[in-house]
mmCIF file of C-alpha atoms and ligand atoms in Angstrom:
data_model
loop_
_atom_site.group_PDB
_atom_site.id
_atom_site.type_symbol
_atom_site.label_atom_id
_atom_site.label_comp_id
_atom_site.label_asym_id
_atom_site.label_seq_id
_atom_site.Cartn_x
_atom_site.Cartn_y
_atom_site.Cartn_z
ATOM 1 C CA MET I 1 -4.827 15.704 -11.768
ATOM 2 C CA THR I 2 -2.556 14.219 -9.507
ATOM 3 C CA ASP I 3 0.458 16.031 -8.595
ATOM 4 C CA ILE I 4 3.860 14.090 -10.239
ATOM 5 C CA ARG I 5 5.275 12.805 -6.623
ATOM 6 C CA LYS I 6 9.052 13.364 -6.550
ATOM 7 C CA ILE I 7 11.112 10.157 -5.423
ATOM 8 C CA ILE I 8 14.480 8.653 -4.390
ATOM 9 C CA ILE I 9 14.606 4.798 -4.345
ATOM 10 C CA ASP I 10 16.862 3.078 -2.113
ATOM 11 C CA THR I 11 17.452 -0.161 -3.260
ATOM 12 C CA ASP I 12 19.443 -3.414 -2.967
ATOM 13 C CA PRO I 13 18.317 -5.375 -5.970
ATOM 14 C CA GLY I 14 17.007 -8.495 -5.791
ATOM 15 C CA GLN I 15 14.430 -9.648 -8.087
ATOM 16 C CA ASP I 16 11.398 -7.937 -6.305
ATOM 17 C CA ASP I 17 13.722 -4.584 -5.681
ATOM 18 C CA ALA I 18 13.542 -5.247 -10.032
ATOM 19 C CA ALA I 19 9.776 -5.369 -9.964
ATOM 20 C CA ALA I 20 9.403 -2.277 -7.847
ATOM 21 C CA LEU I 21 11.960 -0.214 -9.785
ATOM 22 C CA MET I 22 9.786 -1.357 -13.171
ATOM 23 C CA LEU I 23 6.598 -0.364 -11.372
ATOM 24 C CA ALA I 24 8.294 3.146 -10.736
ATOM 25 C CA PHE I 25 9.545 3.465 -14.385
ATOM 26 C CA ALA I 26 5.847 2.467 -16.015
ATOM 27 C CA SER I 27 4.269 5.173 -14.011
ATOM 28 C CA PRO I 28 5.741 8.746 -15.153
ATOM 29 C CA ALA I 29 2.480 10.476 -15.100
ATOM 30 C CA GLU I 30 2.439 9.807 -11.288
ATOM 31 C CA LEU I 31 6.344 9.424 -10.388
ATOM 32 C CA GLU I 32 9.241 11.498 -11.019
ATOM 33 C CA VAL I 33 12.465 9.187 -10.104
ATOM 34 C CA LEU I 34 15.155 11.807 -9.124
ATOM 35 C CA GLY I 35 17.690 8.912 -8.574
ATOM 36 C CA VAL I 36 18.242 5.413 -7.307
ATOM 37 C CA THR I 37 20.958 5.127 -4.767
ATOM 38 C CA VAL I 38 21.847 1.550 -4.055
ATOM 39 C CA VAL I 39 22.838 0.004 -0.809
ATOM 40 C CA ALA I 40 24.438 -3.704 -0.147
ATOM 41 C CA GLY I 41 21.707 -6.060 1.039
ATOM 42 C CA ASN I 42 20.546 -8.861 -0.843
ATOM 43 C CA VAL I 43 24.019 -9.280 -2.641
ATOM 44 C CA PRO I 44 27.058 -6.841 -1.909
ATOM 45 C CA LEU I 45 27.235 -3.414 -3.278
ATOM 46 C CA SER I 46 29.020 -4.169 -6.441
ATOM 47 C CA TYR I 47 26.201 -6.444 -7.298
ATOM 48 C CA THR I 48 23.427 -4.210 -6.385
ATOM 49 C CA SER I 49 25.037 -1.622 -8.408
ATOM 50 C CA ARG I 50 24.957 -3.498 -11.660
ATOM 51 C CA ASN I 51 21.503 -4.949 -11.206
ATOM 52 C CA ALA I 52 19.769 -1.869 -10.735
ATOM 53 C CA ARG I 53 21.608 -0.652 -13.917
ATOM 54 C CA ILE I 54 20.471 -3.554 -15.622
ATOM 55 C CA VAL I 55 16.866 -2.877 -14.581
ATOM 56 C CA CYS I 56 17.383 0.927 -15.646
ATOM 57 C CA GLU I 57 18.399 -0.284 -19.179
ATOM 58 C CA LEU I 58 15.936 -2.954 -19.311
ATOM 59 C CA SER I 59 13.191 -0.365 -18.347
ATOM 60 C CA GLY I 60 14.322 1.656 -21.634
ATOM 61 C CA ARG I 61 15.779 4.508 -18.499
ATOM 62 C CA SER I 62 19.610 4.241 -19.525
ATOM 63 C CA ASP I 63 19.423 8.201 -18.578
ATOM 64 C CA MET I 64 18.533 7.273 -14.530
ATOM 65 C CA PRO I 65 21.141 8.371 -12.520
ATOM 66 C CA VAL I 66 22.516 5.755 -10.335
ATOM 67 C CA TYR I 67 24.643 6.273 -7.012
ATOM 68 C CA GLU I 68 26.377 3.702 -4.916
ATOM 69 C CA GLY I 69 26.334 4.258 -1.232
ATOM 70 C CA ALA I 70 27.015 1.990 1.438
ATOM 71 C CA VAL I 71 29.092 -1.343 0.948
ATOM 72 C CA LYS I 72 28.134 -2.692 4.831
ATOM 73 C CA PRO I 73 25.891 -2.030 7.455
ATOM 74 C CA LEU I 74 26.936 0.993 10.204
ATOM 75 C CA GLU I 75 28.149 -1.590 13.018
ATOM 76 C CA ARG I 76 26.911 -5.157 12.463
ATOM 77 C CA PRO I 77 28.885 -7.737 9.866
ATOM 78 C CA GLN I 78 27.408 -7.819 6.481
ATOM 79 C CA VAL I 79 24.575 -10.498 5.805
ATOM 80 C CA THR I 80 23.436 -11.138 2.496
ATOM 81 C CA ALA I 81 20.896 -13.446 0.678
ATOM 82 C CA GLU I 82 22.512 -15.230 -2.278
ATOM 83 C CA HIS I 83 20.154 -18.267 -0.682
ATOM 84 C CA VAL I 84 17.247 -16.213 -1.947
ATOM 85 C CA HIS I 85 18.129 -14.264 -5.075
ATOM 86 C CA GLY I 86 21.342 -16.118 -6.637
ATOM 87 C CA LYS I 87 24.649 -15.047 -6.540
ATOM 88 C CA THR I 88 23.939 -12.102 -8.647
ATOM 89 C CA GLY I 89 21.103 -10.973 -6.922
ATOM 90 C CA LEU I 90 19.279 -11.176 -10.330
ATOM 91 C CA ASP I 91 19.484 -14.661 -11.101
ATOM 92 C CA GLY I 92 16.894 -16.391 -13.274
ATOM 93 C CA ALA I 93 17.537 -14.649 -16.785
ATOM 94 C CA GLU I 94 20.246 -13.951 -19.460
ATOM 95 C CA VAL I 95 20.228 -10.241 -19.527
ATOM 96 C CA PRO I 96 23.447 -8.384 -21.133
ATOM 97 C CA GLU I 97 25.938 -6.676 -18.482
ATOM 98 C CA PRO I 98 24.955 -2.502 -17.985
ATOM 99 C CA VAL I 99 26.475 -0.303 -20.494
ATOM 100 C CA MET I 100 25.455 2.556 -17.865
ATOM 101 C CA ARG I 101 27.828 4.020 -15.728
ATOM 102 C CA VAL I 102 27.062 4.972 -11.981
ATOM 103 C CA GLN I 103 27.334 8.464 -10.859
ATOM 104 C CA ALA I 104 30.945 9.680 -9.576
ATOM 105 C CA GLN I 105 28.825 11.493 -6.826
ATOM 106 C CA ASN I 106 27.894 8.828 -3.664
ATOM 107 C CA ALA I 107 24.380 7.753 -2.682
ATOM 108 C CA VAL I 108 24.912 9.520 0.562
ATOM 109 C CA ASP I 109 25.800 13.058 -0.442
ATOM 110 C CA PHE I 110 23.025 12.554 -3.376
ATOM 111 C CA ILE I 111 20.228 12.186 -0.828
ATOM 112 C CA VAL I 112 21.571 15.156 1.011
ATOM 113 C CA GLU I 113 22.182 17.512 -1.440
ATOM 114 C CA THR I 114 18.620 16.586 -3.142
ATOM 115 C CA LEU I 115 16.665 17.140 0.176
ATOM 116 C CA ARG I 116 18.671 20.593 0.155
ATOM 117 C CA ARG I 117 17.786 21.548 -3.133
ATOM 118 C CA GLU I 118 14.395 20.557 -3.717
ATOM 119 C CA PRO I 119 11.455 22.697 -1.520
ATOM 120 C CA ALA I 120 10.899 21.219 1.784
ATOM 121 C CA GLY I 121 8.175 18.300 1.853
ATOM 122 C CA THR I 122 8.323 17.549 -1.839
ATOM 123 C CA VAL I 123 10.625 14.420 -1.724
ATOM 124 C CA THR I 124 9.692 11.140 -1.006
ATOM 125 C CA LEU I 125 12.332 8.233 -0.070
ATOM 126 C CA CYS I 126 11.244 4.746 -0.958
ATOM 127 C CA THR I 127 13.527 2.318 0.967
ATOM 128 C CA LEU I 128 13.647 -1.383 -0.440
ATOM 129 C CA GLY I 129 16.662 -2.573 1.450
ATOM 130 C CA PRO I 130 18.715 -2.275 4.501
ATOM 131 C CA LEU I 131 18.820 1.490 5.428
ATOM 132 C CA THR I 132 22.262 2.409 5.696
ATOM 133 C CA ASN I 133 22.093 5.083 3.564
ATOM 134 C CA ILE I 134 19.252 6.585 4.655
ATOM 135 C CA ALA I 135 21.033 6.659 8.206
ATOM 136 C CA MET I 136 24.157 7.827 7.025
ATOM 137 C CA ALA I 137 22.472 10.803 5.313
ATOM 138 C CA LEU I 138 20.808 11.670 8.591
ATOM 139 C CA MET I 139 23.806 11.189 10.534
ATOM 140 C CA GLN I 140 25.728 13.638 7.855
ATOM 141 C CA ALA I 141 23.315 16.383 7.622
ATOM 142 C CA PRO I 142 20.280 16.092 10.331
ATOM 143 C CA ASP I 143 18.832 19.407 8.529
ATOM 144 C CA ILE I 144 17.343 17.160 6.201
ATOM 145 C CA ALA I 145 14.856 15.113 8.265
ATOM 146 C CA PRO I 146 12.127 17.565 8.521
ATOM 147 C CA ARG I 147 12.760 18.113 4.676
ATOM 148 C CA VAL I 148 11.216 14.534 3.695
ATOM 149 C CA ARG I 149 7.733 14.557 2.878
ATOM 150 C CA GLU I 150 7.433 10.535 3.693
ATOM 151 C CA LEU I 151 9.736 7.461 3.568
ATOM 152 C CA VAL I 152 7.773 4.503 2.217
ATOM 153 C CA MET I 153 9.470 1.152 3.615
ATOM 154 C CA MET I 154 9.579 -2.323 2.643
ATOM 155 C CA GLY I 155 10.745 -3.798 6.083
ATOM 156 C CA GLY I 156 9.807 -5.339 9.394
ATOM 157 C CA GLY I 157 7.207 -7.416 10.024
ATOM 158 C CA PHE I 158 5.116 -8.092 13.728
ATOM 159 C CA PHE I 159 2.157 -10.756 13.692
ATOM 160 C CA GLU I 160 3.872 -12.477 10.699
ATOM 161 C CA GLY I 161 7.142 -12.921 12.952
ATOM 162 C CA GLY I 162 10.570 -12.891 10.805
ATOM 163 C CA ASN I 163 12.207 -14.216 8.043
ATOM 164 C CA ILE I 164 15.957 -14.335 8.471
ATOM 165 C CA THR I 165 15.516 -15.391 11.864
ATOM 166 C CA PRO I 166 12.254 -15.850 13.583
ATOM 167 C CA ALA I 167 12.241 -12.212 14.989
ATOM 168 C CA ALA I 168 13.427 -10.040 12.222
ATOM 169 C CA GLU I 169 13.062 -9.414 8.632
ATOM 170 C CA PHE I 170 16.062 -8.814 6.434
ATOM 171 C CA ASN I 171 15.862 -5.160 5.573
ATOM 172 C CA ILE I 172 16.057 -4.431 9.287
ATOM 173 C CA TYR I 173 18.076 -7.444 10.553
ATOM 174 C CA VAL I 174 20.648 -6.583 7.894
ATOM 175 C CA ASP I 175 21.414 -2.858 9.775
ATOM 176 C CA PRO I 176 19.569 -2.790 12.712
ATOM 177 C CA GLN I 177 20.950 0.605 14.160
ATOM 178 C CA ALA I 178 20.222 2.037 10.619
ATOM 179 C CA ALA I 179 16.662 1.209 11.229
ATOM 180 C CA ASP I 180 16.753 2.664 14.766
ATOM 181 C CA ILE I 181 18.055 6.340 13.455
ATOM 182 C CA VAL I 182 15.610 6.349 10.690
ATOM 183 C CA MET I 183 12.724 5.247 13.212
ATOM 184 C CA LYS I 184 13.507 8.084 15.515
ATOM 185 C CA SER I 185 14.282 10.356 13.086
ATOM 186 C CA GLY I 186 10.723 12.524 13.419
ATOM 187 C CA ILE I 187 10.287 11.474 9.438
ATOM 188 C CA PRO I 188 6.736 10.444 8.488
ATOM 189 C CA ILE I 189 7.230 6.403 7.692
ATOM 190 C CA VAL I 190 4.626 4.182 6.301
ATOM 191 C CA MET I 191 6.132 0.461 6.790
ATOM 192 C CA MET I 192 5.149 -2.100 4.317
ATOM 193 C CA PRO I 193 6.347 -5.363 6.733
ATOM 194 C CA LEU I 194 5.960 -9.103 6.169
ATOM 195 C CA ASP I 195 2.224 -8.954 7.296
ATOM 196 C CA VAL I 196 1.582 -7.315 3.995
ATOM 197 C CA THR I 197 3.974 -8.503 1.718
ATOM 198 C CA HIS I 198 3.182 -12.161 2.548
ATOM 199 C CA GLN I 199 -0.502 -11.792 1.214
ATOM 200 C CA LEU I 200 1.233 -11.078 -1.884
ATOM 201 C CA LEU I 201 2.051 -14.402 -3.164
ATOM 202 C CA THR I 202 3.518 -14.782 -7.289
ATOM 203 C CA THR I 203 1.161 -17.553 -8.066
ATOM 204 C CA LYS I 204 1.351 -19.282 -11.414
ATOM 205 C CA ALA I 205 -2.228 -17.514 -12.669
ATOM 206 C CA ARG I 206 -0.385 -14.502 -11.811
ATOM 207 C CA VAL I 207 3.308 -14.977 -13.465
ATOM 208 C CA GLN I 208 1.490 -16.212 -16.278
ATOM 209 C CA ARG I 209 -0.356 -12.749 -16.698
ATOM 210 C CA ILE I 210 3.086 -11.175 -16.882
ATOM 211 C CA ALA I 211 4.324 -13.722 -19.658
ATOM 212 C CA ALA I 212 1.058 -12.947 -21.289
ATOM 213 C CA LEU I 213 2.273 -9.048 -21.707
ATOM 214 C CA GLY I 214 4.832 -10.467 -24.195
ATOM 215 C CA THR I 215 7.050 -7.991 -24.010
ATOM 216 C CA ARG I 216 11.132 -8.348 -23.159
ATOM 217 C CA PRO I 217 10.980 -6.393 -19.741
ATOM 218 C CA ALA I 218 8.061 -8.930 -18.997
ATOM 219 C CA GLU I 219 9.888 -12.042 -20.363
ATOM 220 C CA VAL I 220 12.908 -11.272 -17.953
ATOM 221 C CA MET I 221 10.622 -10.343 -15.042
ATOM 222 C CA VAL I 222 8.746 -13.744 -15.263
ATOM 223 C CA GLN I 223 12.448 -15.477 -15.412
ATOM 224 C CA TRP I 224 13.713 -13.574 -12.533
ATOM 225 C CA LEU I 225 10.143 -14.211 -10.269
ATOM 226 C CA GLN I 226 10.163 -18.106 -11.372
ATOM 227 C CA PHE I 227 13.576 -18.113 -9.769
ATOM 228 C CA PHE I 228 13.198 -15.809 -6.811
ATOM 229 C CA GLU I 229 9.995 -17.562 -5.592
ATOM 230 C CA ARG I 230 11.595 -20.958 -5.534
ATOM 231 C CA PHE I 231 13.126 -20.217 -2.053
ATOM 232 C CA ASP I 232 9.990 -18.969 -0.470
ATOM 233 C CA GLU I 233 7.610 -21.905 -2.482
ATOM 234 C CA GLU I 234 9.942 -24.623 -0.551
ATOM 235 C CA LYS I 235 9.771 -22.619 2.791
ATOM 236 C CA TYR I 236 6.216 -21.697 3.090
ATOM 237 C CA GLY I 237 4.589 -24.612 0.741
ATOM 238 C CA SER I 238 2.882 -22.064 -1.089
ATOM 239 C CA ASP I 239 1.812 -21.375 -5.010
ATOM 240 C CA GLY I 240 4.410 -18.220 -5.730
ATOM 241 C CA GLY I 241 6.527 -16.497 -3.204
ATOM 242 C CA PRO I 242 5.774 -13.295 -1.225
ATOM 243 C CA LEU I 243 6.283 -9.776 -3.567
ATOM 244 C CA HIS I 244 8.087 -7.506 -0.821
ATOM 245 C CA ASP I 245 9.342 -4.201 -2.945
ATOM 246 C CA PRO I 246 6.547 -3.426 -5.235
ATOM 247 C CA THR I 247 4.016 -2.437 -2.125
ATOM 248 C CA VAL I 248 6.253 0.479 -1.840
ATOM 249 C CA ILE I 249 5.930 1.557 -5.372
ATOM 250 C CA ALA I 250 2.219 0.328 -5.496
ATOM 251 C CA TYR I 251 1.580 2.696 -1.900
ATOM 252 C CA LEU I 252 2.424 5.847 -3.952
ATOM 253 C CA LEU I 253 0.205 4.797 -6.785
ATOM 254 C CA LYS I 254 -2.876 3.443 -5.144
ATOM 255 C CA PRO I 255 -2.609 3.767 -0.935
ATOM 256 C CA GLU I 256 -6.186 2.723 -0.931
ATOM 257 C CA LEU I 257 -4.815 -0.705 -1.946
ATOM 258 C CA PHE I 258 -3.530 -0.792 1.821
ATOM 259 C CA SER I 259 -4.885 -0.161 5.563
ATOM 260 C CA GLY I 260 -2.879 0.015 8.713
ATOM 261 C CA ARG I 261 -2.607 1.718 12.103
ATOM 262 C CA ASP I 262 -0.268 4.675 13.061
ATOM 263 C CA CYS I 263 1.830 2.920 15.866
ATOM 264 C CA ASN I 264 5.261 3.026 17.631
ATOM 265 C CA VAL I 265 7.474 1.271 15.828
ATOM 266 C CA GLU I 266 11.117 0.361 17.734
ATOM 267 C CA ILE I 267 14.075 -1.545 16.796
ATOM 268 C CA GLU I 268 15.716 -4.228 18.807
ATOM 269 C CA THR I 269 19.180 -3.634 18.453
ATOM 270 C CA ARG I 270 21.201 -5.420 21.266
ATOM 271 C CA SER I 271 19.707 -8.694 22.017
ATOM 272 C CA GLU I 272 21.547 -11.616 19.875
ATOM 273 C CA LEU I 273 17.992 -13.354 19.880
ATOM 274 C CA THR I 274 16.163 -10.991 18.735
ATOM 275 C CA VAL I 275 18.237 -8.438 16.736
ATOM 276 C CA GLY I 276 16.718 -6.162 14.154
ATOM 277 C CA MET I 277 12.908 -6.961 15.675
ATOM 278 C CA THR I 278 10.598 -4.360 14.960
ATOM 279 C CA VAL I 279 8.696 -4.444 17.670
ATOM 280 C CA VAL I 280 4.953 -2.700 16.840
ATOM 281 C CA ASP I 281 2.843 -1.374 19.580
ATOM 282 C CA TRP I 282 0.000 -2.483 17.541
ATOM 283 C CA TRP I 283 -2.464 -2.387 20.739
ATOM 284 C CA ARG I 284 -1.569 0.792 22.319
ATOM 285 C CA VAL I 285 -0.233 -0.614 25.618
ATOM 286 C CA THR I 286 2.534 1.849 26.168
ATOM 287 C CA ASP I 287 2.540 5.536 26.135
ATOM 288 C CA ARG I 288 5.378 5.434 23.257
ATOM 289 C CA PRO I 289 4.516 8.246 20.558
ATOM 290 C CA ALA I 290 3.394 6.586 17.417
ATOM 291 C CA ASN I 291 6.262 7.059 14.531
ATOM 292 C CA ALA I 292 5.136 4.931 11.765
ATOM 293 C CA ARG I 293 2.085 3.870 9.737
ATOM 294 C CA PHE I 294 2.672 0.052 9.892
ATOM 295 C CA MET I 295 0.634 -1.513 6.895
ATOM 296 C CA ARG I 296 -1.384 -4.832 7.615
ATOM 297 C CA HIS I 297 -3.806 -5.351 5.077
ATOM 298 C CA VAL I 298 -3.470 -5.113 1.407
ATOM 299 C CA ASP I 299 -6.110 -6.043 -1.949
ATOM 300 C CA ALA I 300 -3.680 -8.421 -3.298
ATOM 301 C CA ASP I 301 -5.685 -8.705 -6.465
ATOM 302 C CA GLY I 302 -5.833 -5.126 -7.114
ATOM 303 C CA PHE I 303 -2.023 -4.891 -6.428
ATOM 304 C CA PHE I 304 -1.289 -7.485 -9.101
ATOM 305 C CA ASP I 305 -3.767 -5.743 -11.372
ATOM 306 C CA LEU I 306 -1.491 -2.570 -10.880
ATOM 307 C CA LEU I 307 1.446 -4.298 -11.311
ATOM 308 C CA ILE I 308 0.745 -5.856 -14.231
ATOM 309 C CA GLU I 309 -1.474 -3.462 -15.717
ATOM 310 C CA ARG I 310 1.782 -1.235 -15.527
ATOM 311 C CA PHE I 311 4.106 -3.580 -16.524
ATOM 312 C CA GLY I 312 2.383 -3.764 -19.588
ATOM 313 C CA ARG I 313 3.363 -0.383 -20.563
ATOM 314 C CA LEU I 314 7.132 -0.779 -20.706
ATOM 315 C CA GLY I 315 9.105 -2.474 -23.622
HETATM 316 O O1 RIB A 1 12.788 -8.951 3.525
HETATM 317 C C1 RIB A 1 12.192 -8.936 1.960
HETATM 318 C C2 RIB A 1 13.257 -7.666 1.884
HETATM 319 O O2 RIB A 1 14.920 -8.303 1.929
HETATM 320 C C3 RIB A 1 13.501 -7.372 0.614
HETATM 321 O O3 RIB A 1 13.245 -6.255 0.149
HETATM 322 C C4 RIB A 1 14.110 -8.121 -0.206
HETATM 323 O O4 RIB A 1 14.718 -7.698 -1.943
HETATM 324 C C5 RIB A 1 15.165 -8.191 0.803
HETATM 325 O O5 RIB A 1 15.625 -6.918 0.457
HETATM 326 CA CA1 CA A 2 15.102 -5.659 -1.479
#
């Protein structure tokens, strides 16, 4: 009997964030989602807040507490990704505006309060967007760092390069100062970088398998994916686009799908040419201590089998 893992999902929905949230909501026997915290990222906070609540309601989780966090990065000007996700961040499907309301408590205070309340080492942070909320919580309450069981993030890239600049992946690029604080926090970190997510393409065959589930959540997800993938299909000339954020949740459900190496990962925070770059000492050419498990390989078919099987449990 596996222990039910308590998690907080910090997110900037985004169609791929929506897939990660639905995967988590479809897995209550393994994951207890204590709350969803939203951050500005793919689209401004007002939309990421709206979108998180849309996904909660679509997944039958209108009871899920959603907390609003940072409206902008710690230092850098805000950068968003409407060119990928559309104006709302969930373009592609006609869905009703959410009825459920956000919590009154700020996301950063919720993260701090939860980590102080729950027994040390029992809460996992799952980050799907820029790390602003997490960095703000660590600055506000440094005592929470040793209480975090693990932080599993979608972010970074090394052998695969960047996706928002030649050097940087979007989540890190948007708030490199926040990423730097998190990477130096001492929290056990697992990184799901572009090196992994670019192996996970939403091919037509895979999207068709989701469509064949015949449920409303699956129908909406198919529409979201078909919108989301068009940008990357054109950019990479691929069949489908990389499905980034569900890797974080899939790791918690089936870690054996992934393999990587404990490495030192540093964040470029100053150079305008490479700001946001995750500098990964994969070959251990420095004596800088390992601070993250940098994932590089994934069983793509096993990932989509898990994703589609769990999607089938919703609705
Ligand atoms: O670079 C991909 C990441 O940026 C994903 O989390 C996507 O949702 C965007 O936030
Ligand atoms: Ca995201």
